[in-house]
Amino acid sequence: MSANVALAALAMNWRRLVVSSLSSLNQITFPGIRSDCPACCGGMVGPLAYGSRFCRCRPPPCLAGRLDVRGAAVYHRTTDRRGTPVRLARTGEAALPKECSTMANDFTRRQFLATSACATTGGALSLQSRARAADAERLKKALIVGQPTEEVLKPIKEAGFDGVEAGVVSPEDAAEAKKIAEGLGLRIHSVLRGWMAFNSEKPEELQASFKQTEAALRAAQAYGADAILLVPCRIGGMAMPEAWDFKIQYDKQTGHLVSVAAGDNDKYRDYIAAHDRAYDTSLEGISKLIPAAEETGVVIALENVWNNLFVDPHYYAHFIDAFNSKWVQAYFDLGNHVKYAPTEEWVRVLGKRIAKVHVKDFKLNADGHGGNFVDIRDGSVNWPVVRRALADIGYNGWMTVEGGPGDKAEASKRLDLIIAGK
């Protein structure tokens, strides 16, 4: 077999490899192949770097300034009767000038072999990159635990979970727990700090909230977690609208409430005052913790709970934005605020503000007023719609089950169905 015939056979095999690979991995780009350019990928172009004088997705230098602004692949290769490429021509027009006719054919054997090797290596690297990207984009399953010992973690791994959200421990204990978790193939992704009292009028309670939150950040850092769950405070004991009667209006400059329901709001005056104070003190207190969050590399994620605060998705988003920091985000519980608005509405409004998600369900009463918490997939949360909303906002983080079912294997199966959009 002559060298030219062998080279031609190698070229054809290379083309089949590229076309086959592109068919199954349409996002991988090999040298000389533009996955978004049908004209280039659909023909025998060879391993030519896009943008070089060999690639027909780009016109030759003699046509500089004459490229149609409608995009690439305007030019195509023409052939003689034997199928040999002889010139470049613009679709629907005559052949190019003679000085351009051989530009695409002066591709040497050395260039071919060199770029073929590059294509093979590049393809392998692209496959590895895609595998890593796919894992990063996969929603991950977790359960909540107290102290993550080996005895606690092993059944969670066996049930098919990827990690856990753990309680606050010393940095030393957290570092040891991290080793145990990693040895089992699990990750401790978050720390459940829980309820604080940043609106307290008692200095000792306020100081305790600071210290306990800082301790949670240190524990998270040692665990290798990237967030803590925090509830800034709560209010109650005064008249407020029913969940279905809330209609929040607020001042976008101060964040203070203007009204909380339609009509006369005089009877809700105490609630509005308490809410405004909670807004101000929480904003001030948590802002002081942002340097510690940045130092530890741990996000302070504020959860929506039944604390009578931020019961409207737009108002909740406004509060998160008020910190103007990537270190303060939302820890959104999918079931906690069903009574105020559909879960998917919360998800879409909060969008990229969501750092973490708790998976919970709530079954509304027949009249849509009130209800009870139930096992996931047994309530009123429209899981396929919520799953679509999470995908639409680009959420690809942790899905941590809070609440039933108590059986770990059953919880894992139900969470799989939710992630699958069922």
Coordinates of C-alpha atoms in Angstrom, one line a residue:
M1 CA 0.0 0.0 0.0
S2 CA 1.5 3.3 -1.0
A3 CA 2.0 6.1 1.5
N4 CA -0.7 8.2 -0.2
V5 CA -3.2 5.4 0.0
A6 CA -2.4 4.7 3.6
L7 CA -2.7 8.4 4.4
A8 CA -6.1 8.5 2.7
A9 CA -7.3 5.5 4.7
L10 CA -6.1 7.1 7.9
A11 CA -7.9 10.2 7.0
M12 CA -11.2 8.4 6.4
N13 CA -10.9 6.4 9.7
W14 CA -10.2 9.7 11.5
R15 CA -13.3 11.2 10.0
R16 CA -15.5 8.3 11.0
L17 CA -14.1 8.5 14.6
V18 CA -14.9 12.2 14.8
V19 CA -18.4 12.0 13.2
S20 CA -19.2 9.0 15.5
S21 CA -18.0 10.9 18.5
L22 CA -19.9 14.0 17.6
S23 CA -23.1 12.0 17.2
S24 CA -23.0 10.9 20.8
L25 CA -21.2 13.8 22.3
N26 CA -22.5 16.8 20.4
Q27 CA -20.9 19.3 22.7
I28 CA -17.3 18.1 22.4
T29 CA -15.2 20.2 20.0
F30 CA -12.2 18.5 18.3
P31 CA -9.5 20.5 16.7
G32 CA -10.8 21.7 13.3
I33 CA -14.4 20.7 14.0
R34 CA -17.0 23.2 15.1
S35 CA -19.9 21.4 16.6
D36 CA -22.1 24.4 15.9
C37 CA -21.2 24.4 12.2
P38 CA -23.0 21.7 10.1
A39 CA -21.1 22.6 6.9
C40 CA -17.8 22.0 8.6
C41 CA -18.6 18.9 10.6
G42 CA -20.6 17.4 7.8
G43 CA -17.8 17.2 5.2
M44 CA -14.3 15.8 5.0
V45 CA -12.4 18.7 6.5
G46 CA -9.7 16.9 8.3
P47 CA -8.2 17.8 11.7
L48 CA -7.8 21.5 10.9
A49 CA -7.9 24.2 13.5
Y50 CA -10.9 26.4 13.2
G51 CA -9.9 29.8 12.1
S52 CA -6.9 28.6 10.1
R53 CA -6.6 29.0 6.4
F54 CA -7.6 25.4 6.0
C55 CA -11.0 25.7 7.7
R56 CA -13.9 26.5 5.3
C57 CA -15.8 28.0 8.2
R58 CA -13.5 31.0 7.6
P59 CA -13.0 32.7 4.2
P60 CA -9.4 32.9 2.8
P61 CA -7.3 36.1 3.3
C62 CA -8.1 37.2 -0.3
L63 CA -11.7 37.7 0.7
A64 CA -11.0 39.6 3.9
G65 CA -13.8 42.0 4.5
R66 CA -16.1 40.2 2.2
L67 CA -17.5 37.6 4.6
D68 CA -21.3 37.6 4.9
V69 CA -22.1 38.9 8.4
R70 CA -24.8 36.2 8.6
G71 CA -22.2 33.9 10.1
A72 CA -19.8 31.0 9.5
A73 CA -20.1 28.2 6.9
V74 CA -21.0 30.6 4.1
Y75 CA -18.2 29.0 2.0
H76 CA -18.2 25.4 0.8
R77 CA -15.7 23.2 -1.0
T78 CA -16.4 22.2 -4.6
T79 CA -14.9 19.2 -6.3
D80 CA -14.1 17.9 -9.8
R81 CA -15.7 14.8 -11.5
R82 CA -13.6 12.4 -9.3
G83 CA -14.6 14.2 -6.1
T84 CA -11.3 15.9 -5.6
P85 CA -11.6 19.3 -3.8
V86 CA -10.5 22.0 -6.2
R87 CA -11.7 25.3 -4.8
L88 CA -13.8 27.1 -2.3
A89 CA -17.1 28.7 -3.4
R90 CA -19.7 30.7 -1.6
T91 CA -23.1 29.1 -1.4
G92 CA -25.2 30.1 -4.4
E93 CA -22.3 32.0 -6.0
A94 CA -19.5 31.3 -8.5
A95 CA -16.1 29.9 -7.7
L96 CA -13.7 32.1 -5.8
P97 CA -10.8 33.8 -7.5
K98 CA -7.9 31.6 -8.7
E99 CA -5.6 32.9 -6.0
C100 CA -7.9 31.2 -3.4
S101 CA -8.5 28.0 -5.3
T102 CA -5.8 25.8 -3.7
M103 CA -5.7 27.2 -0.2
A104 CA -7.6 24.3 1.3
N105 CA -5.6 21.6 -0.3
D106 CA -2.0 22.3 0.8
F107 CA -2.4 20.2 4.0
T108 CA 0.8 18.2 4.6
R109 CA 1.2 14.7 6.0
R110 CA 3.1 16.1 9.0
Q111 CA 0.3 18.5 9.7
F112 CA -2.3 15.7 9.5
L113 CA -0.5 13.4 11.8
A114 CA 0.3 16.1 14.3
T115 CA -3.2 17.4 14.5
S116 CA -4.7 13.9 14.5
A117 CA -2.7 13.2 17.6
C118 CA -4.0 16.4 19.1
A119 CA -7.5 15.5 18.2
T120 CA -7.2 12.1 19.9
T121 CA -5.8 13.7 23.1
G122 CA -8.2 16.6 23.0
G123 CA -11.1 14.2 22.6
A124 CA -10.0 12.2 25.6
L125 CA -9.6 15.3 27.7
S126 CA -12.9 16.6 26.6
L127 CA -14.6 13.3 27.7
Q128 CA -13.0 13.6 31.1
S129 CA -14.1 17.2 31.4
R130 CA -17.6 16.3 30.4
A131 CA -17.7 13.5 33.0
R132 CA -16.6 16.0 35.7
A133 CA -19.1 18.6 34.5
A134 CA -21.9 16.0 34.5
D135 CA -21.2 15.0 38.1
A136 CA -21.0 18.6 39.1
E137 CA -24.4 19.3 37.5
R138 CA -26.1 16.3 39.1
L139 CA -28.4 17.0 42.0
K140 CA -27.0 15.4 45.1
K141 CA -29.0 13.6 47.8
A142 CA -28.6 14.2 51.5
L143 CA -30.1 13.6 55.0
I144 CA -29.9 15.6 58.2
V145 CA -27.9 14.1 61.1
G146 CA -26.7 15.3 64.5
Q147 CA -23.2 14.2 64.9
P148 CA -21.9 12.4 61.8
T149 CA -20.3 9.3 63.3
E150 CA -19.4 6.2 61.2
E151 CA -22.4 4.3 62.8
V152 CA -24.7 7.1 61.7
L153 CA -23.2 7.6 58.2
K154 CA -22.9 4.0 57.0
P155 CA -26.7 3.3 56.7
I156 CA -27.1 6.6 54.9
K157 CA -24.5 5.6 52.3
E158 CA -26.1 2.2 51.9
A159 CA -29.4 3.9 51.3
G160 CA -28.0 5.7 48.3
F161 CA -27.4 9.2 49.6
D162 CA -24.4 11.4 48.6
G163 CA -24.0 13.3 51.9
V164 CA -25.4 14.8 55.0
E165 CA -26.2 18.1 56.7
A166 CA -24.7 17.9 60.2
G167 CA -24.9 19.7 63.5
V168 CA -22.4 22.1 65.1
V169 CA -19.4 20.4 66.7
S170 CA -15.9 21.5 67.5
P171 CA -13.5 22.1 64.6
E172 CA -11.5 19.1 65.8
D173 CA -14.5 16.8 65.9
A174 CA -15.6 18.1 62.5
A175 CA -12.3 17.4 60.9
E176 CA -12.4 13.8 62.2
A177 CA -16.0 13.4 61.0
K178 CA -14.9 14.7 57.6
K179 CA -12.3 11.8 57.3
I180 CA -15.0 9.3 58.3
A181 CA -17.5 10.7 55.7
E182 CA -14.9 10.8 52.9
G183 CA -13.9 7.2 53.7
L184 CA -17.4 6.2 53.1
G185 CA -17.8 8.2 49.9
L186 CA -20.0 10.8 51.5
R187 CA -19.7 14.6 52.0
I188 CA -20.8 16.8 54.8
H189 CA -22.1 19.6 52.7
S190 CA -23.8 21.9 55.3
V191 CA -24.2 22.7 59.0
L192 CA -27.6 23.1 60.6
R193 CA -27.1 26.1 62.9
G194 CA -30.9 26.8 63.1
W195 CA -32.7 29.4 65.1
M196 CA -30.9 32.5 66.4
A197 CA -32.2 35.7 68.1
F198 CA -30.7 38.6 66.2
N199 CA -33.8 40.7 67.2
S200 CA -33.4 40.1 70.9
E201 CA -33.4 43.1 73.2
K202 CA -31.2 41.2 75.7
P203 CA -27.5 41.8 75.1
E204 CA -26.5 38.3 76.3
E205 CA -28.9 36.7 73.8
L206 CA -27.6 38.8 71.0
Q207 CA -24.0 38.0 71.8
A208 CA -24.8 34.3 72.0
S209 CA -26.3 34.5 68.5
F210 CA -23.0 35.9 67.2
K211 CA -20.8 33.4 69.0
Q212 CA -23.0 30.4 68.0
T213 CA -23.1 31.5 64.3
E214 CA -19.3 31.9 64.3
A215 CA -19.0 28.4 65.8
A216 CA -21.2 27.0 63.1
L217 CA -19.0 28.7 60.4
R218 CA -15.8 27.2 62.0
A219 CA -17.4 23.8 62.2
A220 CA -18.5 24.0 58.5
Q221 CA -15.0 24.9 57.5
A222 CA -13.6 21.9 59.3
Y223 CA -16.3 19.6 57.9
G224 CA -15.4 20.8 54.4
A225 CA -19.0 22.2 54.1
D226 CA -19.7 25.3 52.1
A227 CA -22.8 26.6 53.9
I228 CA -24.6 26.9 57.2
L229 CA -28.3 27.0 57.7
L230 CA -29.4 30.0 59.7
V231 CA -32.7 31.3 60.9
P232 CA -32.1 34.9 62.0
C233 CA -35.0 35.3 64.5
R234 CA -38.7 35.0 64.9
I235 CA -41.7 37.2 65.8
G236 CA -45.2 36.4 67.1
G237 CA -47.7 37.0 69.8
M238 CA -49.6 39.7 67.9
A239 CA -52.4 40.0 65.4
M240 CA -51.3 39.1 61.8
P241 CA -53.1 38.1 58.6
E242 CA -53.9 34.4 57.9
A243 CA -51.4 32.8 55.5
W244 CA -53.8 33.1 52.6
D245 CA -54.6 36.8 53.3
F246 CA -51.1 38.1 53.2
K247 CA -50.5 40.8 50.6
I248 CA -47.1 42.3 51.3
Q249 CA -46.2 45.8 50.2
Y250 CA -42.8 47.1 51.2
D251 CA -40.5 50.1 50.8
K252 CA -37.7 49.0 48.4
Q253 CA -35.3 51.6 50.0
T254 CA -35.7 50.7 53.6
G255 CA -37.1 47.2 53.4
H256 CA -39.8 48.2 55.8
L257 CA -43.4 47.0 55.4
V258 CA -46.0 49.4 54.1
S259 CA -48.9 47.0 54.4
V260 CA -49.4 43.3 54.9
A261 CA -53.0 42.8 53.8
A262 CA -55.7 44.4 51.7
G263 CA -57.7 47.1 53.4
D264 CA -57.2 48.6 56.8
N265 CA -53.9 47.5 58.3
D266 CA -54.3 49.3 61.7
K267 CA -54.9 46.0 63.5
Y268 CA -51.5 44.7 62.2
R269 CA -49.6 47.7 63.4
D270 CA -47.7 45.7 66.1
Y271 CA -46.8 43.0 63.6
I272 CA -45.5 45.5 61.1
A273 CA -43.4 47.2 63.8
A274 CA -42.0 43.9 65.0
H275 CA -41.2 42.8 61.4
D276 CA -39.4 46.1 60.6
R277 CA -37.3 45.7 63.7
A278 CA -36.4 42.1 62.9
Y279 CA -35.5 43.2 59.4
D280 CA -33.1 45.9 60.7
T281 CA -31.5 43.9 63.5
S282 CA -31.0 40.8 61.3
L283 CA -29.5 42.8 58.5
E284 CA -27.1 44.5 60.9
G285 CA -26.2 41.4 62.9
I286 CA -25.6 39.0 59.9
S287 CA -23.7 41.7 58.0
K288 CA -21.2 41.7 60.9
L289 CA -20.6 38.0 60.3
I290 CA -19.9 38.3 56.6
P291 CA -16.1 38.7 57.2
A292 CA -16.1 35.4 59.1
A293 CA -18.1 33.8 56.3
E294 CA -15.5 35.0 53.8
E295 CA -12.6 33.9 55.9
T296 CA -14.0 30.4 56.3
G297 CA -15.3 30.2 52.8
V298 CA -18.8 29.3 54.1
V299 CA -22.0 30.8 52.9
I300 CA -24.6 32.0 55.5
A301 CA -27.8 30.5 54.0
L302 CA -31.0 31.9 55.5
E303 CA -33.9 29.4 55.7
N304 CA -37.6 30.2 55.2
V305 CA -39.4 28.8 58.2
W306 CA -42.5 29.4 60.2
N307 CA -41.1 32.5 62.0
N308 CA -43.7 34.9 60.6
L309 CA -41.0 36.7 58.6
F310 CA -40.6 37.2 54.8
V311 CA -43.7 35.4 53.8
D312 CA -43.7 36.7 50.2
P313 CA -41.1 35.4 47.7
H314 CA -40.3 38.9 46.3
Y315 CA -39.8 40.3 49.8
Y316 CA -37.6 37.4 50.8
A317 CA -35.5 38.0 47.7
H318 CA -35.3 41.7 48.6
F319 CA -34.0 40.8 52.1
I320 CA -31.3 38.5 50.6
D321 CA -30.2 41.2 48.2
A322 CA -30.0 43.8 50.9
F323 CA -26.8 42.2 52.2
N324 CA -25.2 42.7 48.8
S325 CA -22.8 39.8 49.4
K326 CA -22.3 36.4 47.9
W327 CA -21.7 35.1 51.4
V328 CA -25.4 35.6 52.3
Q329 CA -27.9 33.5 50.3
A330 CA -31.1 31.6 50.7
Y331 CA -31.5 28.1 52.1
F332 CA -34.9 27.3 50.6
D333 CA -37.2 24.7 52.1
L334 CA -39.5 23.5 49.4
G335 CA -42.3 22.6 51.8
N336 CA -42.3 25.3 54.5
H337 CA -44.0 28.0 52.6
V338 CA -46.6 26.2 50.5
K339 CA -49.3 27.9 52.6
Y340 CA -48.2 31.3 51.3
A341 CA -47.5 30.6 47.6
P342 CA -46.8 27.6 45.3
T343 CA -43.3 26.3 45.8
E344 CA -42.4 26.8 42.1
E345 CA -43.2 30.5 42.4
W346 CA -40.8 30.8 45.3
V347 CA -38.1 28.9 43.4
R348 CA -38.4 31.1 40.3
V349 CA -38.4 34.4 42.2
L350 CA -35.4 33.4 44.4
G351 CA -33.5 32.0 41.4
K352 CA -29.7 32.2 41.8
R353 CA -30.1 33.3 45.4
I354 CA -30.8 29.7 46.4
A355 CA -27.6 28.1 47.8
K356 CA -29.2 25.0 49.3
V357 CA -32.5 23.2 49.3
H358 CA -34.5 21.2 51.9
V359 CA -36.9 18.7 50.5
K360 CA -40.2 18.6 52.5
D361 CA -43.9 18.3 51.7
F362 CA -47.0 20.0 53.0
K363 CA -50.6 19.0 52.3
L364 CA -53.1 21.8 52.0
N365 CA -56.6 21.4 53.3
A366 CA -59.3 21.0 50.7
D367 CA -60.1 24.7 50.7
G368 CA -56.4 25.6 50.3
H369 CA -56.3 27.2 53.8
G370 CA -53.9 25.6 56.2
G371 CA -52.8 22.0 56.3
N372 CA -50.1 19.6 57.6
F373 CA -46.7 18.4 56.9
V374 CA -46.5 14.9 55.3
D375 CA -44.0 12.6 53.8
I376 CA -42.4 13.8 50.6
R377 CA -44.5 13.2 47.5
D378 CA -47.6 12.8 49.6
G379 CA -48.5 16.5 49.8
S380 CA -49.5 19.5 47.7
V381 CA -46.1 20.3 46.3
N382 CA -46.2 19.8 42.5
W383 CA -42.9 18.0 42.3
P384 CA -42.6 17.8 38.4
V385 CA -43.2 21.5 38.1
V386 CA -40.9 22.3 41.0
R387 CA -38.2 20.1 39.5
R388 CA -38.5 22.0 36.2
A389 CA -38.3 25.3 38.0
L390 CA -35.1 24.2 39.7
A391 CA -33.6 23.2 36.4
D392 CA -34.7 26.5 34.8
I393 CA -32.9 28.5 37.5
G394 CA -29.8 26.4 37.0
Y395 CA -29.9 24.8 40.5
N396 CA -27.6 21.8 40.6
G397 CA -26.8 21.5 44.3
W398 CA -27.9 19.5 47.3
M399 CA -31.4 18.2 47.9
T400 CA -31.5 17.4 51.7
V401 CA -34.6 15.5 52.9
E402 CA -36.1 17.0 56.1
G403 CA -39.0 15.0 57.5
G404 CA -40.5 11.7 56.4
P405 CA -40.5 9.1 55.4
G406 CA -38.3 7.9 58.3
D407 CA -37.1 4.8 56.4
K408 CA -33.8 5.9 54.7
A409 CA -34.2 3.6 51.7
E410 CA -37.8 4.8 51.1
A411 CA -36.7 8.4 51.4
S412 CA -33.9 7.8 48.9
K413 CA -36.3 6.2 46.4
R414 CA -38.8 9.1 46.7
L415 CA -36.1 11.7 46.3
D416 CA -34.9 9.8 43.2
L417 CA -38.4 10.2 41.7
I418 CA -38.4 13.9 42.6
I419 CA -35.0 14.5 41.0
A420 CA -36.3 12.6 37.9
G421 CA -39.2 15.0 37.7
K422 CA -41.9 12.6 38.8

